[in-house]
C-alpha atoms as one frame of an Amber mdcrd trajectory, in Angstrom:
protein
 -23.157 -55.816  -0.980 -25.525 -58.476   0.262 -25.764 -61.936  -0.456 -28.889
 -61.498  -1.992 -27.043 -58.842  -4.643 -24.177 -60.941  -4.958 -27.411 -63.639
  -6.039 -28.913 -61.662  -8.419 -25.940 -60.179 -10.403 -25.109 -64.412 -10.456
 -27.861 -65.477 -12.339 -28.632 -62.208 -14.466 -24.943 -63.447 -15.962 -26.085
 -66.919 -15.720 -29.166 -65.465 -17.361 -26.842 -63.485 -20.317 -24.428 -66.331
 -21.050 -27.166 -68.717 -22.330 -28.285 -66.605 -24.363 -28.462 -66.872 -28.148
 -29.118 -62.904 -29.685 -27.797 -59.751 -29.578 -29.445 -56.947 -27.613 -31.491
 -55.001 -29.485 -31.233 -57.550 -33.323 -33.574 -60.511 -31.429 -31.881 -62.400
 -34.181 -29.525 -65.209 -33.117 -26.316 -64.916 -33.240 -23.216 -66.994 -36.223
 -19.705 -66.667 -34.910 -16.840 -67.050 -37.803 -13.260 -66.602 -37.572 -12.587
 -64.301 -41.250 -14.537 -61.005 -42.778 -15.038 -63.774 -45.877 -16.928 -66.310
 -44.306 -19.519 -63.257 -42.913 -20.328 -63.207 -46.660 -20.661 -66.731 -47.653
 -23.693 -66.799 -44.051 -25.141 -63.045 -45.155 -25.603 -64.939 -49.005 -27.669
 -68.188 -47.157 -28.945 -67.192 -44.679 -29.576 -63.635 -45.461 -31.600 -61.523
 -42.897 -31.564 -65.106 -40.094 -28.760 -64.315 -37.815 -26.753 -61.883 -37.096
 -22.932 -62.372 -37.627 -19.804 -62.085 -35.270 -16.856 -62.302 -37.057 -13.361
 -63.072 -34.787 -10.572 -61.915 -36.986 -10.528 -58.070 -38.311  -9.798 -57.639
 -42.097  -6.120 -56.243 -41.764  -5.411 -58.608 -38.830  -3.265 -61.588 -38.805
  -4.945 -64.330 -38.127  -1.321 -66.070 -36.590  -0.885 -63.295 -34.011  -4.545
 -62.002 -33.458  -6.402 -61.517 -29.590  -9.469 -61.346 -29.698 -11.020 -57.887
 -27.678 -13.869 -58.148 -25.102 -16.426 -57.333 -26.868 -16.091 -60.344 -29.602
 -15.711 -62.444 -26.579 -19.302 -60.908 -25.344 -21.062 -61.814 -28.552 -19.065
 -64.890 -29.015 -21.165 -66.099 -25.909 -24.654 -65.245 -26.987 -23.572 -67.750
 -30.027 -24.767 -71.245 -30.658 -22.665 -71.694 -33.715 -18.948 -71.530 -34.323
 -18.651 -71.559 -38.665 -14.548 -72.534 -38.362 -12.621 -72.798 -41.179 -10.627
 -75.428 -39.878  -6.917 -75.574 -39.717  -6.168 -72.365 -39.291  -3.924 -71.238
 -36.928  -5.923 -68.891 -34.167  -8.657 -71.727 -34.276  -6.267 -74.081 -33.208
  -4.744 -71.373 -30.528  -8.030 -69.862 -29.882 -10.640 -73.086 -29.778 -10.702
 -74.541 -26.434 -10.836 -71.233 -25.125 -13.811 -69.877 -26.548 -15.332 -72.998
 -26.258 -14.971 -71.822 -22.387 -16.166 -68.476 -22.626 -19.369 -70.012 -24.151
 -19.724 -71.885 -21.965 -19.888 -75.691 -21.456 -22.136 -77.415 -24.012 -23.565
 -73.909 -25.155 -21.623 -73.433 -28.566 -21.080 -76.124 -31.637 -18.058 -75.933
 -32.657 -18.057 -76.801 -36.620 -15.528 -77.385 -38.983 -16.672 -76.298 -42.551
 -13.474 -77.778 -44.685 -15.481 -80.581 -44.619 -14.117 -82.514 -48.347 -12.375
 -79.801 -49.696  -9.237 -81.628 -50.246  -6.547 -80.022 -48.051  -3.287 -78.463
 -49.813   0.274 -78.491 -47.523   2.516 -75.886 -48.774   2.721 -73.077 -51.286
   2.862 -75.830 -54.397   0.100 -78.100 -53.023   2.483 -81.487 -51.707  -0.038
 -84.254 -51.277   1.776 -85.814 -49.280   0.421 -84.588 -45.708   2.658 -82.133
 -44.165   6.009 -83.215 -46.029   7.981 -81.204 -49.329  11.132 -81.974 -50.135
  13.795 -83.677 -47.407  11.306 -83.971 -45.486  10.297 -80.014 -44.332   7.027
 -80.024 -42.371   4.939 -78.028 -44.111   1.512 -76.189 -43.096  -1.626 -77.424
 -44.564  -3.029 -74.519 -46.369  -6.447 -72.684 -45.166  -7.914 -70.726 -47.856
  -9.107 -73.288 -49.412 -12.416 -70.877 -50.692 -10.344 -68.847 -53.247 -10.807
 -72.009 -55.473 -14.662 -72.163 -56.825 -14.331 -75.962 -56.977 -13.778 -75.588
 -52.486 -15.497 -72.684 -52.007 -18.689 -75.212 -53.642 -17.583 -77.468 -50.417
 -18.057 -74.486 -47.823 -21.348 -73.000 -49.650 -23.211 -76.779 -49.040 -21.347
 -77.698 -45.654 -22.196 -73.771 -44.346 -26.319 -74.324 -45.761 -26.305 -77.748
 -43.943 -25.906 -76.020 -40.281 -27.584 -72.729 -40.634 -30.756 -74.817 -42.170
 -31.816 -74.831 -38.460 -32.869 -70.909 -38.370 -35.784 -71.107 -41.034 -35.743
 -71.160 -44.772 -32.375 -70.259 -46.874 -30.427 -70.688 -49.899 -28.360 -71.746
 -51.542 -28.943 -71.158 -55.146 -28.133 -67.297 -55.362 -24.931 -67.621 -53.824
 -23.805 -70.830 -56.082 -24.502 -69.376 -59.013 -21.580 -66.792 -58.994 -18.767
 -69.586 -57.457 -20.349 -71.176 -60.835 -19.889 -68.283 -62.886 -16.738 -67.897
 -61.059 -15.283 -71.587 -61.867 -16.394 -71.323 -65.583 -14.379 -68.120 -66.390
 -11.329 -69.622 -64.481 -11.291 -73.423 -66.546 -11.265 -70.871 -69.376  -8.267
 -68.823 -68.360  -5.031 -69.283 -70.360  -2.799 -67.964 -67.550  -0.094 -70.952
 -66.854   1.435 -69.087 -63.860   0.983 -66.008 -61.209   3.971 -65.241 -58.415
   2.721 -63.986 -55.496   4.416 -63.054 -51.792   2.221 -65.159 -49.347   0.680
 -68.086 -50.975  -3.019 -67.836 -50.733  -3.753 -68.844 -53.969  -2.310 -72.389
 -53.540  -6.089 -73.919 -54.479  -7.268 -72.516 -57.601  -3.927 -72.684 -58.467
  -4.046 -76.267 -58.364  -7.589 -76.740 -59.713  -7.710 -74.754 -62.865  -4.205
 -75.920 -63.591  -2.151 -72.781 -62.812   1.207 -72.087 -61.254   2.543 -70.278
 -57.684   5.435 -68.852 -57.771   6.133 -67.786 -53.768   8.137 -65.210 -51.815
   7.210 -66.485 -49.408   7.860 -69.526 -47.766   6.181 -71.169 -44.476   5.659
 -67.327 -43.336   9.817 -66.302 -44.351  10.372 -64.561 -47.243  12.439 -67.751
 -49.587  16.616 -67.380 -49.162  18.309 -64.746 -51.744  18.784 -68.668 -53.957
  15.561 -69.288 -54.040  14.008 -65.909 -55.199  16.718 -66.115 -57.828  15.125
 -69.312 -59.204  11.809 -68.343 -58.471  12.076 -65.013 -60.793  13.796 -67.285
 -64.050  11.216 -69.859 -63.677   8.717 -66.391 -63.978  10.855 -65.384 -66.756
   9.769 -68.818 -68.369   6.194 -69.043 -67.864   5.925 -65.383 -68.965   4.604
 -64.354 -65.397   3.650 -60.783 -65.697   1.212 -60.339 -62.415   1.563 -60.387
 -58.816  -0.284 -60.562 -56.227   0.186 -59.256 -52.604  -1.694 -58.881 -49.604
  -1.919 -55.925 -47.054   0.719 -56.103 -43.979   3.488 -57.978 -46.730   6.764
 -57.537 -47.597   5.868 -55.071 -50.621  10.086 -54.894 -51.327  10.089 -57.161
 -51.825   6.988 -57.466 -54.047   8.104 -54.096 -55.890  11.725 -55.524 -56.846
   9.514 -59.026 -58.338   7.777 -56.340 -60.735  11.260 -54.465 -62.137  12.490
 -58.218 -61.919   9.741 -59.319 -64.578   8.333 -56.303 -66.067   5.042 -57.553
 -63.859   2.205 -55.794 -62.445   1.597 -55.245 -59.132  -2.365 -56.390 -58.306
  -3.074 -55.972 -54.279  -5.612 -58.949 -53.296  -7.214 -59.497 -49.927  -8.928
 -63.108 -50.503 -10.107 -63.318 -46.832 -11.878 -59.779 -47.349 -15.709 -60.340
 -47.093 -15.956 -58.967 -50.346 -15.438 -62.369 -51.787 -16.950 -60.954 -54.913
 -15.025 -58.376 -55.767 -12.019 -60.614 -54.672 -12.603 -62.996 -57.194 -13.680
 -60.400 -60.024  -9.801 -58.521 -59.620  -7.975 -62.012 -58.869  -9.138 -63.746
 -62.461  -9.604 -60.305 -64.393  -5.071 -60.382 -63.405  -4.815 -63.784 -64.643
  -6.590 -63.492 -67.792
């Protein structure tokens, strides 16, 4: 290959790399981490942008490796709307910024103004639970309508650069969910993976978990959780695809409770919130 051809290829790669639009669409590309974020972006910016989602809904975000096609779309993005403190983002942020090129990608965490929860019972001492155990920051703040409002506000600020955006419709949806949860009389619920910590905290419920910090709880702790769930009259157990369904079935039998499958990271935010609220109600 001649040096002129090599030079031409290099120039074309630079042009492609600096482009902020997906081929054929003519729209800017905004990259997000989870499918649920794409719901909010599309609700706010409508057809102004294309959305590149890094993690599929069925994939675990702690171990996921981006596909080459996702990294190509990332290289055409000029804005990354991050959940904030998600393990995938902490592991891949530097690499993804390098793929995008120096200064070509603006990374913005969407958890500004969110009052963080640590662990499954929302300990307020940052990162520390009972007996000094280290607790991780719960990233699932959007499942609480009160915290979802912060997400919408932060996204609206960032997406306003792309044209005429509107947050009114999605705000109305979130306010409806907020009212329904405020009127919900449920005292507690059980869940395998603690993904509803913010919802429980913000609406005065107790979240009883079968998993803690990525591991199933001990038989002794499980017995305690079941006893407490009986005292609180728990009749619903939430579970997510890919987790230990046998432990969930066992808990349902012990409590006489029904199992409700949820997927909080899905782009069907309205459907997921409706399922959660109806189960609690």
